[in-house]
Amino acid sequence: LSFVDSDDYLEPGAYEHMLQLLRTHNADVAQCAYRDVFKNTSVDQLGTLGKEEYDVRSYMKLYTTDWTCGLLWDKLYVRSLFDSIFFEEGHKIDDEYFTYRGIMNAQKIVRNNFVIYNYRKRRCSVMVSPESGKQILKDRIDYLSKRRVNVIARFPELRRIFDRHFVDAMIILS
């Protein structure tokens, strides 16, 4: 299972590369790097994809320090991770409400810095329009709260790190 926004595009061989990662590492999720594509230039976003294999607890900890964990479109997933998980309606930021719930069902996540996705950055994008700003802020507060509650319910040992992350985020967003 994978997701591609309608205005973005994949690199040739992206699925073959991610499928090979899943098979080689016996993983449930493969995450790769992406490229920001502007009108006249592009920039590879390799992020912090250093370590290759993660168990689900270690990967969930990354949510507090690496925002790319929450991206929906830079990954290939084993379909069964999302059985009975659906998108919530009415949000500008769908990824953050959806991605972590499937990943919590994974056993192993593999990451590498092979660029597979081209993310078009445009001034007229919904994500940067002034009209969307209030809804995006509301969504951020809402998804951080829901994710914190759900992760702690599943992984109580992560309470401290997710509590701290939530408080830090609320301070930054205020």
Tab-separated table of N, CA and C in Angstrom:
chain	number	residue	atom	x	y	z
A	1	LEU	N	0.855	-1.168	0.000
A	1	LEU	CA	0.000	0.000	0.000
A	1	LEU	C	0.893	1.220	0.000
A	2	SER	N	0.575	2.186	-0.845
A	2	SER	CA	1.313	3.445	-0.845
A	2	SER	C	0.353	4.561	-1.228
A	3	PHE	N	0.819	5.774	-1.026
A	3	PHE	CA	-0.002	6.943	-1.297
A	3	PHE	C	0.841	7.966	-2.045
A	4	VAL	N	0.230	8.590	-3.060
A	4	VAL	CA	0.893	9.648	-3.813
A	4	VAL	C	-0.119	10.771	-3.992
A	5	ASP	N	0.261	11.981	-3.576
A	5	ASP	CA	-0.605	13.140	-3.787
A	5	ASP	C	-0.743	13.398	-5.287
A	6	SER	N	-1.874	13.928	-5.690
A	6	SER	CA	-2.185	14.070	-7.115
A	6	SER	C	-1.243	15.001	-7.863
A	7	ASP	N	-0.585	15.919	-7.172
A	7	ASP	CA	0.319	16.833	-7.869
A	7	ASP	C	1.793	16.454	-7.727
A	8	ASP	N	2.081	15.338	-7.088
A	8	ASP	CA	3.450	14.864	-6.902
A	8	ASP	C	3.715	13.681	-7.831
A	9	TYR	N	4.959	13.183	-7.809
A	9	TYR	CA	5.272	12.020	-8.645
A	9	TYR	C	6.429	11.231	-8.043
A	10	LEU	N	6.473	9.959	-8.394
A	10	LEU	CA	7.499	9.042	-7.908
A	10	LEU	C	8.670	8.977	-8.884
A	11	GLU	N	9.819	8.641	-8.360
A	11	GLU	CA	10.991	8.374	-9.192
A	11	GLU	C	10.799	7.017	-9.878
A	12	PRO	N	11.358	6.842	-11.085
A	12	PRO	CA	11.313	5.513	-11.710
A	12	PRO	C	11.964	4.487	-10.783
A	13	GLY	N	11.343	3.345	-10.641
A	13	GLY	CA	11.881	2.278	-9.808
A	13	GLY	C	11.607	2.426	-8.322
A	14	ALA	N	10.795	3.414	-7.945
A	14	ALA	CA	10.530	3.651	-6.520
A	14	ALA	C	9.903	2.432	-5.850
A	15	TYR	N	8.875	1.884	-6.463
A	15	TYR	CA	8.199	0.736	-5.842
A	15	TYR	C	9.092	-0.496	-5.795
A	16	GLU	N	9.861	-0.724	-6.856
A	16	GLU	CA	10.772	-1.874	-6.851
A	16	GLU	C	11.792	-1.738	-5.721
A	17	HIS	N	12.314	-0.530	-5.536
A	17	HIS	CA	13.294	-0.299	-4.474
A	17	HIS	C	12.675	-0.555	-3.097
A	18	MET	N	11.505	-0.006	-2.852
A	18	MET	CA	10.876	-0.172	-1.534
A	18	MET	C	10.428	-1.610	-1.297
A	19	LEU	N	9.924	-2.259	-2.331
A	19	LEU	CA	9.528	-3.661	-2.188
A	19	LEU	C	10.742	-4.530	-1.861
A	20	GLN	N	11.860	-4.248	-2.495
A	20	GLN	CA	13.101	-4.973	-2.185
A	20	GLN	C	13.515	-4.741	-0.732
A	21	LEU	N	13.375	-3.524	-0.242
A	21	LEU	CA	13.680	-3.242	1.172
A	21	LEU	C	12.791	-4.071	2.100
A	22	LEU	N	11.500	-4.108	1.794
A	22	LEU	CA	10.573	-4.890	2.617
A	22	LEU	C	10.979	-6.358	2.649
A	23	ARG	N	11.288	-6.889	1.477
A	23	ARG	CA	11.642	-8.312	1.387
A	23	ARG	C	12.987	-8.613	2.037
A	24	THR	N	13.995	-7.808	1.748
A	24	THR	CA	15.341	-8.041	2.266
A	24	THR	C	15.382	-7.979	3.790
A	25	HIS	N	14.633	-7.042	4.357
A	25	HIS	CA	14.668	-6.826	5.811
A	25	HIS	C	13.503	-7.495	6.534
A	26	ASN	N	12.656	-8.202	5.786
A	26	ASN	CA	11.464	-8.805	6.362
A	26	ASN	C	10.703	-7.765	7.190
A	27	ALA	N	10.473	-6.605	6.568
A	27	ALA	CA	9.860	-5.467	7.245
A	27	ALA	C	8.410	-5.282	6.808
A	28	ASP	N	7.698	-4.461	7.577
A	28	ASP	CA	6.304	-4.141	7.283
A	28	ASP	C	6.146	-2.764	6.645
A	29	VAL	N	7.151	-1.910	6.839
A	29	VAL	CA	7.124	-0.553	6.301
A	29	VAL	C	8.517	-0.214	5.782
A	30	ALA	N	8.565	0.374	4.587
A	30	ALA	CA	9.816	0.913	4.044
A	30	ALA	C	9.634	2.410	3.872
A	31	GLN	N	10.544	3.181	4.462
A	31	GLN	CA	10.521	4.640	4.325
A	31	GLN	C	11.780	5.076	3.591
A	32	CYS	N	11.593	5.932	2.585
A	32	CYS	CA	12.724	6.445	1.819
A	32	CYS	C	12.709	7.969	1.823
A	33	ALA	N	13.707	8.541	1.194
A	33	ALA	CA	13.849	9.996	1.148
A	33	ALA	C	12.951	10.578	0.053
A	34	TYR	N	12.856	11.892	0.074
A	34	TYR	CA	12.065	12.580	-0.945
A	34	TYR	C	12.793	13.829	-1.415
A	35	ARG	N	12.225	14.438	-2.426
A	35	ARG	CA	12.805	15.640	-3.020
A	35	ARG	C	11.728	16.727	-3.039
A	36	ASP	N	12.063	17.917	-2.536
A	36	ASP	CA	11.205	19.087	-2.710
A	36	ASP	C	11.452	19.626	-4.108
A	37	VAL	N	10.391	19.763	-4.884
A	37	VAL	CA	10.502	20.226	-6.265
A	37	VAL	C	9.826	21.586	-6.370
A	38	PHE	N	10.642	22.599	-6.658
A	38	PHE	CA	10.157	23.957	-6.853
A	38	PHE	C	10.090	24.241	-8.347
A	39	LYS	N	9.593	25.401	-8.705
A	39	LYS	CA	9.442	25.755	-10.115
A	39	LYS	C	10.758	25.669	-10.886
A	40	ASN	N	11.844	26.162	-10.297
A	40	ASN	CA	13.112	26.226	-11.020
A	40	ASN	C	14.243	25.404	-10.406
A	41	THR	N	13.972	24.676	-9.362
A	41	THR	CA	15.034	23.909	-8.705
A	41	THR	C	14.432	22.775	-7.884
A	42	SER	N	15.279	21.940	-7.350
A	42	SER	CA	14.821	20.880	-6.445
A	42	SER	C	15.888	20.654	-5.376
A	43	VAL	N	15.440	20.123	-4.233
A	43	VAL	CA	16.334	19.881	-3.112
A	43	VAL	C	16.015	18.507	-2.523
A	44	ASP	N	17.017	17.627	-2.503
A	44	ASP	CA	16.821	16.313	-1.878
A	44	ASP	C	16.705	16.475	-0.372
A	45	GLN	N	15.718	15.800	0.217
A	45	GLN	CA	15.485	15.836	1.661
A	45	GLN	C	15.818	14.457	2.226
A	46	LEU	N	17.062	14.283	2.580
A	46	LEU	CA	17.512	12.987	3.072
A	46	LEU	C	17.228	12.818	4.547
A	47	GLY	N	16.988	13.926	5.244
A	47	GLY	CA	16.585	13.869	6.638
A	47	GLY	C	17.552	13.096	7.504
A	48	THR	N	16.994	12.400	8.464
A	48	THR	CA	17.794	11.631	9.424
A	48	THR	C	17.555	10.139	9.218
A	49	LEU	N	17.650	9.713	7.989
A	49	LEU	CA	17.356	8.321	7.673
A	49	LEU	C	18.560	7.409	7.933
A	50	GLY	N	19.451	7.788	8.811
A	50	GLY	CA	20.695	7.076	9.063
A	50	GLY	C	20.552	5.605	9.402
A	51	LYS	N	19.982	5.288	10.555
A	51	LYS	CA	19.817	3.894	10.962
A	51	LYS	C	18.827	3.218	10.022
A	52	GLU	N	19.063	1.974	9.726
A	52	GLU	CA	18.239	1.324	8.715
A	52	GLU	C	17.012	0.593	9.276
A	53	GLU	N	17.158	-0.214	10.310
A	53	GLU	CA	16.045	-1.008	10.838
A	53	GLU	C	15.597	-0.510	12.199
A	54	TYR	N	14.274	-0.503	12.402
A	54	TYR	CA	13.679	-0.089	13.673
A	54	TYR	C	12.597	-1.068	14.066
A	55	ASP	N	12.523	-1.381	15.362
A	55	ASP	CA	11.323	-2.050	15.844
A	55	ASP	C	10.277	-0.956	16.051
A	56	VAL	N	9.036	-1.333	16.260
A	56	VAL	CA	7.959	-0.352	16.297
A	56	VAL	C	8.118	0.639	17.453
A	57	ARG	N	8.565	0.203	18.607
A	57	ARG	CA	8.743	1.141	19.731
A	57	ARG	C	9.805	2.192	19.426
A	58	SER	N	10.932	1.756	18.884
A	58	SER	CA	12.004	2.692	18.532
A	58	SER	C	11.538	3.673	17.472
A	59	TYR	N	10.783	3.186	16.520
A	59	TYR	CA	10.293	4.068	15.461
A	59	TYR	C	9.278	5.060	16.002
A	60	MET	N	8.406	4.605	16.900
A	60	MET	CA	7.427	5.524	17.474
A	60	MET	C	8.126	6.633	18.251
A	61	LYS	N	9.233	6.337	18.900
A	61	LYS	CA	10.004	7.383	19.587
A	61	LYS	C	10.468	8.449	18.597
A	62	LEU	N	10.794	8.027	17.384
A	62	LEU	CA	11.246	8.976	16.363
A	62	LEU	C	10.189	10.032	16.036
A	63	TYR	N	8.925	9.702	16.237
A	63	TYR	CA	7.867	10.673	15.975
A	63	TYR	C	8.081	11.960	16.758
A	64	THR	N	8.771	11.893	17.870
A	64	THR	CA	8.970	13.077	18.700
A	64	THR	C	10.156	13.918	18.237
A	65	THR	N	10.985	13.396	17.337
A	65	THR	CA	12.165	14.139	16.894
A	65	THR	C	12.282	14.244	15.374
A	66	ASP	N	11.587	13.428	14.632
A	66	ASP	CA	11.701	13.410	13.174
A	66	ASP	C	10.309	13.463	12.558
A	67	TRP	N	9.930	14.630	12.089
A	67	TRP	CA	8.580	14.822	11.575
A	67	TRP	C	8.280	13.982	10.336
A	68	THR	N	9.306	13.470	9.635
A	68	THR	CA	9.047	12.670	8.438
A	68	THR	C	8.403	11.325	8.772
A	69	CYS	N	8.474	10.910	10.030
A	69	CYS	CA	7.808	9.658	10.420
A	69	CYS	C	6.311	9.729	10.139
A	70	GLY	N	5.735	10.903	10.317
A	70	GLY	CA	4.304	11.072	10.123
A	70	GLY	C	3.867	11.221	8.684
A	71	LEU	N	4.823	11.377	7.762
A	71	LEU	CA	4.450	11.504	6.358
A	71	LEU	C	3.841	10.203	5.865
A	72	LEU	N	2.852	10.324	5.044
A	72	LEU	CA	2.159	9.158	4.505
A	72	LEU	C	2.803	8.675	3.213
A	73	TRP	N	3.297	9.592	2.412
A	73	TRP	CA	3.651	9.330	1.020
A	73	TRP	C	5.100	8.943	0.766
A	74	ASP	N	5.943	8.865	1.766
A	74	ASP	CA	7.341	8.460	1.545
A	74	ASP	C	7.586	7.018	1.960
A	75	LYS	N	6.510	6.239	2.012
A	75	LYS	CA	6.595	4.883	2.548
A	75	LYS	C	5.827	3.884	1.673
A	76	LEU	N	6.215	2.632	1.809
A	76	LEU	CA	5.459	1.507	1.270
A	76	LEU	C	5.105	0.634	2.458
A	77	TYR	N	3.843	0.222	2.547
A	77	TYR	CA	3.323	-0.484	3.716
A	77	TYR	C	2.790	-1.860	3.331
A	78	VAL	N	2.922	-2.798	4.228
A	78	VAL	CA	2.183	-4.044	4.095
A	78	VAL	C	0.715	-3.681	4.333
A	79	ARG	N	-0.142	-4.046	3.421
A	79	ARG	CA	-1.549	-3.612	3.433
A	79	ARG	C	-2.268	-3.921	4.743
A	80	SER	N	-2.009	-5.062	5.322
A	80	SER	CA	-2.754	-5.486	6.514
A	80	SER	C	-2.550	-4.564	7.712
A	81	LEU	N	-1.513	-3.729	7.699
A	81	LEU	CA	-1.295	-2.801	8.810
A	81	LEU	C	-2.466	-1.845	8.977
A	82	PHE	N	-3.183	-1.588	7.889
A	82	PHE	CA	-4.257	-0.600	7.915
A	82	PHE	C	-5.655	-1.216	7.893
A	83	ASP	N	-5.765	-2.521	8.161
A	83	ASP	CA	-7.090	-3.126	8.253
A	83	ASP	C	-7.891	-2.402	9.336
A	84	SER	N	-9.084	-1.979	8.999
A	84	SER	CA	-9.999	-1.284	9.916
A	84	SER	C	-9.497	0.097	10.358
A	85	ILE	N	-8.550	0.678	9.637
A	85	ILE	CA	-8.096	2.043	9.908
A	85	ILE	C	-8.499	2.902	8.718
A	86	PHE	N	-9.170	3.995	9.001
A	86	PHE	CA	-9.680	4.863	7.943
A	86	PHE	C	-9.246	6.304	8.196
A	87	PHE	N	-9.247	7.094	7.131
A	87	PHE	CA	-8.963	8.514	7.266
A	87	PHE	C	-10.107	9.188	8.015
A	88	GLU	N	-9.763	10.174	8.840
A	88	GLU	CA	-10.773	11.019	9.466
A	88	GLU	C	-11.099	12.143	8.493
A	89	GLU	N	-12.361	12.492	8.375
A	89	GLU	CA	-12.752	13.564	7.458
A	89	GLU	C	-12.613	14.928	8.121
A	90	GLY	N	-12.443	15.941	7.276
A	90	GLY	CA	-12.482	17.312	7.743
A	90	GLY	C	-11.149	17.906	8.158
A	91	HIS	N	-10.029	17.306	7.736
A	91	HIS	CA	-8.717	17.820	8.122
A	91	HIS	C	-7.934	18.274	6.896
A	92	LYS	N	-7.042	19.227	7.112
A	92	LYS	CA	-6.087	19.634	6.079
A	92	LYS	C	-4.855	18.740	6.128
A	93	ILE	N	-4.563	18.182	7.309
A	93	ILE	CA	-3.367	17.360	7.503
A	93	ILE	C	-3.820	15.912	7.737
A	94	ASP	N	-4.001	15.160	6.673
A	94	ASP	CA	-4.467	13.775	6.801
A	94	ASP	C	-3.392	12.833	7.327
A	95	ASP	N	-2.147	13.034	6.903
A	95	ASP	CA	-1.059	12.109	7.223
A	95	ASP	C	-0.964	11.846	8.725
A	96	GLU	N	-0.969	12.913	9.491
A	96	GLU	CA	-0.699	12.814	10.926
A	96	GLU	C	-1.794	12.096	11.702
A	97	TYR	N	-2.988	12.045	11.170
A	97	TYR	CA	-4.081	11.333	11.823
A	97	TYR	C	-4.088	9.848	11.459
A	98	PHE	N	-3.416	9.497	10.391
A	98	PHE	CA	-3.561	8.170	9.797
A	98	PHE	C	-2.312	7.301	9.911
A	99	THR	N	-1.168	7.838	9.534
A	99	THR	CA	0.046	7.054	9.354
A	99	THR	C	0.449	6.290	10.611
A	100	TYR	N	0.512	6.976	11.745
A	100	TYR	CA	1.004	6.332	12.963
A	100	TYR	C	0.141	5.154	13.391
A	101	ARG	N	-1.151	5.189	13.100
A	101	ARG	CA	-2.023	4.090	13.528
A	101	ARG	C	-1.680	2.794	12.803
A	102	GLY	N	-1.333	2.880	11.528
A	102	GLY	CA	-0.889	1.687	10.807
A	102	GLY	C	0.490	1.249	11.249
A	103	ILE	N	1.372	2.206	11.428
A	103	ILE	CA	2.742	1.875	11.836
A	103	ILE	C	2.761	1.194	13.199
A	104	MET	N	1.840	1.558	14.092
A	104	MET	CA	1.793	0.886	15.400
A	104	MET	C	1.505	-0.608	15.269
A	105	ASN	N	0.980	-1.030	14.136
A	105	ASN	CA	0.714	-2.452	13.896
A	105	ASN	C	1.904	-3.183	13.283
A	106	ALA	N	2.953	-2.457	12.950
A	106	ALA	CA	4.134	-3.053	12.308
A	106	ALA	C	5.031	-3.729	13.339
A	107	GLN	N	5.854	-4.628	12.873
A	107	GLN	CA	6.889	-5.240	13.700
A	107	GLN	C	8.240	-4.579	13.426
A	108	LYS	N	8.511	-4.331	12.120
A	108	LYS	CA	9.796	-3.774	11.731
A	108	LYS	C	9.591	-2.725	10.643
A	109	ILE	N	10.329	-1.618	10.786
A	109	ILE	CA	10.326	-0.540	9.817
A	109	ILE	C	11.753	-0.383	9.318
A	110	VAL	N	11.909	-0.241	8.021
A	110	VAL	CA	13.242	-0.052	7.429
A	110	VAL	C	13.251	1.303	6.722
A	111	ARG	N	14.355	2.028	6.868
A	111	ARG	CA	14.503	3.348	6.260
A	111	ARG	C	15.819	3.402	5.494
A	112	ASN	N	15.819	4.155	4.393
A	112	ASN	CA	17.087	4.481	3.737
A	112	ASN	C	16.948	5.784	2.969
A	113	ASN	N	18.077	6.311	2.490
A	113	ASN	CA	18.059	7.643	1.898
A	113	ASN	C	17.968	7.650	0.373
A	114	PHE	N	17.458	6.608	-0.214
A	114	PHE	CA	17.198	6.571	-1.652
A	114	PHE	C	15.972	7.457	-1.934
A	115	VAL	N	16.104	8.443	-2.797
A	115	VAL	CA	15.005	9.359	-3.098
A	115	VAL	C	13.989	8.650	-3.992
A	116	ILE	N	12.753	8.555	-3.494
A	116	ILE	CA	11.700	7.876	-4.258
A	116	ILE	C	10.547	8.792	-4.637
A	117	TYR	N	10.436	9.929	-3.944
A	117	TYR	CA	9.234	10.759	-4.060
A	117	TYR	C	9.600	12.190	-4.395
A	118	ASN	N	8.824	12.799	-5.275
A	118	ASN	CA	9.012	14.194	-5.655
A	118	ASN	C	7.798	14.994	-5.186
A	119	TYR	N	8.057	15.847	-4.205
A	119	TYR	CA	7.011	16.639	-3.552
A	119	TYR	C	7.021	18.049	-4.132
A	120	ARG	N	6.001	18.344	-4.935
A	120	ARG	CA	5.937	19.654	-5.583
A	120	ARG	C	5.546	20.722	-4.570
A	121	LYS	N	6.343	21.785	-4.525
A	121	LYS	CA	6.111	22.909	-3.619
A	121	LYS	C	5.650	24.095	-4.459
A	122	ARG	N	4.420	24.520	-4.196
A	122	ARG	CA	3.855	25.626	-4.968
A	122	ARG	C	3.272	26.678	-4.027
A	123	ARG	N	3.348	27.928	-4.437
A	123	ARG	CA	2.789	29.016	-3.622
A	123	ARG	C	1.281	28.901	-3.473
A	124	CYS	N	0.614	28.279	-4.414
A	124	CYS	CA	-0.844	28.174	-4.362
A	124	CYS	C	-1.311	26.889	-3.673
A	125	SER	N	-0.398	26.160	-3.077
A	125	SER	CA	-0.730	24.909	-2.405
A	125	SER	C	-1.691	25.140	-1.237
A	126	VAL	N	-2.563	24.185	-1.010
A	126	VAL	CA	-3.494	24.235	0.117
A	126	VAL	C	-2.730	24.369	1.433
A	127	MET	N	-1.581	23.713	1.530
A	127	MET	CA	-0.818	23.701	2.783
A	127	MET	C	-0.191	25.054	3.114
A	128	VAL	N	-0.041	25.937	2.162
A	128	VAL	CA	0.589	27.231	2.443
A	128	VAL	C	-0.369	28.404	2.263
A	129	SER	N	-1.595	28.151	1.897
A	129	SER	CA	-2.536	29.249	1.694
A	129	SER	C	-2.953	29.841	3.038
A	130	PRO	N	-3.091	31.160	3.112
A	130	PRO	CA	-3.495	31.816	4.357
A	130	PRO	C	-4.854	31.323	4.864
A	131	GLU	N	-5.741	30.962	3.956
A	131	GLU	CA	-7.063	30.480	4.343
A	131	GLU	C	-6.990	29.168	5.129
A	132	SER	N	-5.968	28.395	4.871
A	132	SER	CA	-5.821	27.092	5.533
A	132	SER	C	-5.134	27.188	6.885
A	133	GLY	N	-4.496	28.304	7.178
A	133	GLY	CA	-3.669	28.432	8.380
A	133	GLY	C	-4.361	28.065	9.673
A	134	LYS	N	-5.576	28.566	9.892
A	134	LYS	CA	-6.294	28.279	11.148
A	134	LYS	C	-6.654	26.809	11.253
A	135	GLN	N	-7.102	26.225	10.153
A	135	GLN	CA	-7.463	24.802	10.180
A	135	GLN	C	-6.233	23.939	10.405
A	136	ILE	N	-5.113	24.299	9.805
A	136	ILE	CA	-3.878	23.533	9.979
A	136	ILE	C	-3.419	23.595	11.430
A	137	LEU	N	-3.479	24.764	12.045
A	137	LEU	CA	-3.112	24.899	13.461
A	137	LEU	C	-4.032	24.057	14.336
A	138	LYS	N	-5.326	24.132	14.068
A	138	LYS	CA	-6.304	23.318	14.816
A	138	LYS	C	-6.011	21.829	14.636
A	139	ASP	N	-5.727	21.421	13.406
A	139	ASP	CA	-5.396	20.025	13.134
A	139	ASP	C	-4.147	19.593	13.896
A	140	ARG	N	-3.120	20.431	13.929
A	140	ARG	CA	-1.876	20.075	14.616
A	140	ARG	C	-2.118	19.806	16.091
A	141	ILE	N	-2.854	20.677	16.726
A	141	ILE	CA	-3.157	20.481	18.148
A	141	ILE	C	-3.962	19.208	18.342
A	142	ASP	N	-4.940	18.992	17.488
A	142	ASP	CA	-5.806	17.822	17.589
A	142	ASP	C	-5.039	16.522	17.350
A	143	TYR	N	-4.247	16.441	16.267
A	143	TYR	CA	-3.546	15.183	15.995
A	143	TYR	C	-2.475	14.905	17.020
A	144	LEU	N	-1.790	15.941	17.517
A	144	LEU	CA	-0.781	15.705	18.557
A	144	LEU	C	-1.426	15.111	19.807
A	145	SER	N	-2.580	15.621	20.161
A	145	SER	CA	-3.298	15.120	21.333
A	145	SER	C	-3.764	13.682	21.122
A	146	LYS	N	-4.405	13.415	19.994
A	146	LYS	CA	-4.905	12.063	19.709
A	146	LYS	C	-3.760	11.059	19.605
A	147	ARG	N	-2.701	11.448	18.912
A	147	ARG	CA	-1.565	10.534	18.753
A	147	ARG	C	-0.950	10.220	20.109
A	148	ARG	N	-0.768	11.242	20.938
A	148	ARG	CA	-0.204	11.040	22.269
A	148	ARG	C	-1.030	10.019	23.049
A	149	VAL	N	-2.335	10.196	23.092
A	149	VAL	CA	-3.226	9.296	23.836
A	149	VAL	C	-3.142	7.878	23.281
A	150	ASN	N	-3.209	7.728	21.965
A	150	ASN	CA	-3.209	6.402	21.348
A	150	ASN	C	-1.868	5.687	21.479
A	151	VAL	N	-0.782	6.417	21.324
A	151	VAL	CA	0.539	5.792	21.462
A	151	VAL	C	0.759	5.340	22.904
A	152	ILE	N	0.414	6.190	23.856
A	152	ILE	CA	0.592	5.830	25.270
A	152	ILE	C	-0.277	4.636	25.643
A	153	ALA	N	-1.494	4.560	25.099
A	153	ALA	CA	-2.365	3.409	25.374
A	153	ALA	C	-1.732	2.113	24.877
A	154	ARG	N	-1.057	2.175	23.734
A	154	ARG	CA	-0.438	0.984	23.155
A	154	ARG	C	0.946	0.704	23.721
A	155	PHE	N	1.697	1.772	24.011
A	155	PHE	CA	3.071	1.663	24.514
A	155	PHE	C	3.227	2.536	25.761
A	156	PRO	N	2.742	2.074	26.903
A	156	PRO	CA	2.798	2.897	28.124
A	156	PRO	C	4.207	3.353	28.485
A	157	GLU	N	5.201	2.582	28.098
A	157	GLU	CA	6.588	2.947	28.412
A	157	GLU	C	7.049	4.201	27.660
A	158	LEU	N	6.285	4.645	26.672
A	158	LEU	CA	6.624	5.848	25.920
A	158	LEU	C	5.915	7.102	26.460
A	159	ARG	N	5.217	6.961	27.587
A	159	ARG	CA	4.442	8.082	28.147
A	159	ARG	C	5.301	9.327	28.329
A	160	ARG	N	6.406	9.186	28.987
A	160	ARG	CA	7.221	10.363	29.323
A	160	ARG	C	7.669	11.124	28.072
A	161	ILE	N	8.163	10.403	27.093
A	161	ILE	CA	8.658	11.054	25.878
A	161	ILE	C	7.519	11.712	25.086
A	162	PHE	N	6.336	11.081	25.035
A	162	PHE	CA	5.213	11.669	24.304
A	162	PHE	C	4.568	12.806	25.088
A	163	ASP	N	4.556	12.720	26.407
A	163	ASP	CA	4.071	13.848	27.212
A	163	ASP	C	4.955	15.068	26.991
A	164	ARG	N	6.253	14.861	27.065
A	164	ARG	CA	7.197	15.972	26.869
A	164	ARG	C	7.052	16.558	25.461
A	165	HIS	N	6.953	15.696	24.484
A	165	HIS	CA	6.795	16.161	23.108
A	165	HIS	C	5.516	16.985	22.948
A	166	PHE	N	4.444	16.528	23.547
A	166	PHE	CA	3.161	17.234	23.450
A	166	PHE	C	3.269	18.627	24.081
A	167	VAL	N	3.827	18.711	25.272
A	167	VAL	CA	3.977	20.009	25.949
A	167	VAL	C	4.877	20.933	25.130
A	168	ASP	N	5.997	20.414	24.641
A	168	ASP	CA	6.905	21.231	23.819
A	168	ASP	C	6.188	21.755	22.571
A	169	ALA	N	5.428	20.897	21.931
A	169	ALA	CA	4.699	21.304	20.720
A	169	ALA	C	3.652	22.370	21.030
A	170	MET	N	2.955	22.233	22.144
A	170	MET	CA	1.957	23.226	22.507
A	170	MET	C	2.607	24.583	22.778
A	171	ILE	N	3.765	24.588	23.378
A	171	ILE	CA	4.480	25.844	23.616
A	171	ILE	C	4.881	26.483	22.288
A	172	ILE	N	5.385	25.689	21.380
A	172	ILE	CA	5.818	26.201	20.071
A	172	ILE	C	4.622	26.716	19.279
A	173	LEU	N	3.489	25.997	19.330
A	173	LEU	CA	2.324	26.384	18.542
A	173	LEU	C	1.578	27.586	19.129
A	174	SER	N	1.828	27.899	20.398
A	174	SER	CA	1.090	29.019	21.011
A	174	SER	C	1.719	30.357	20.725
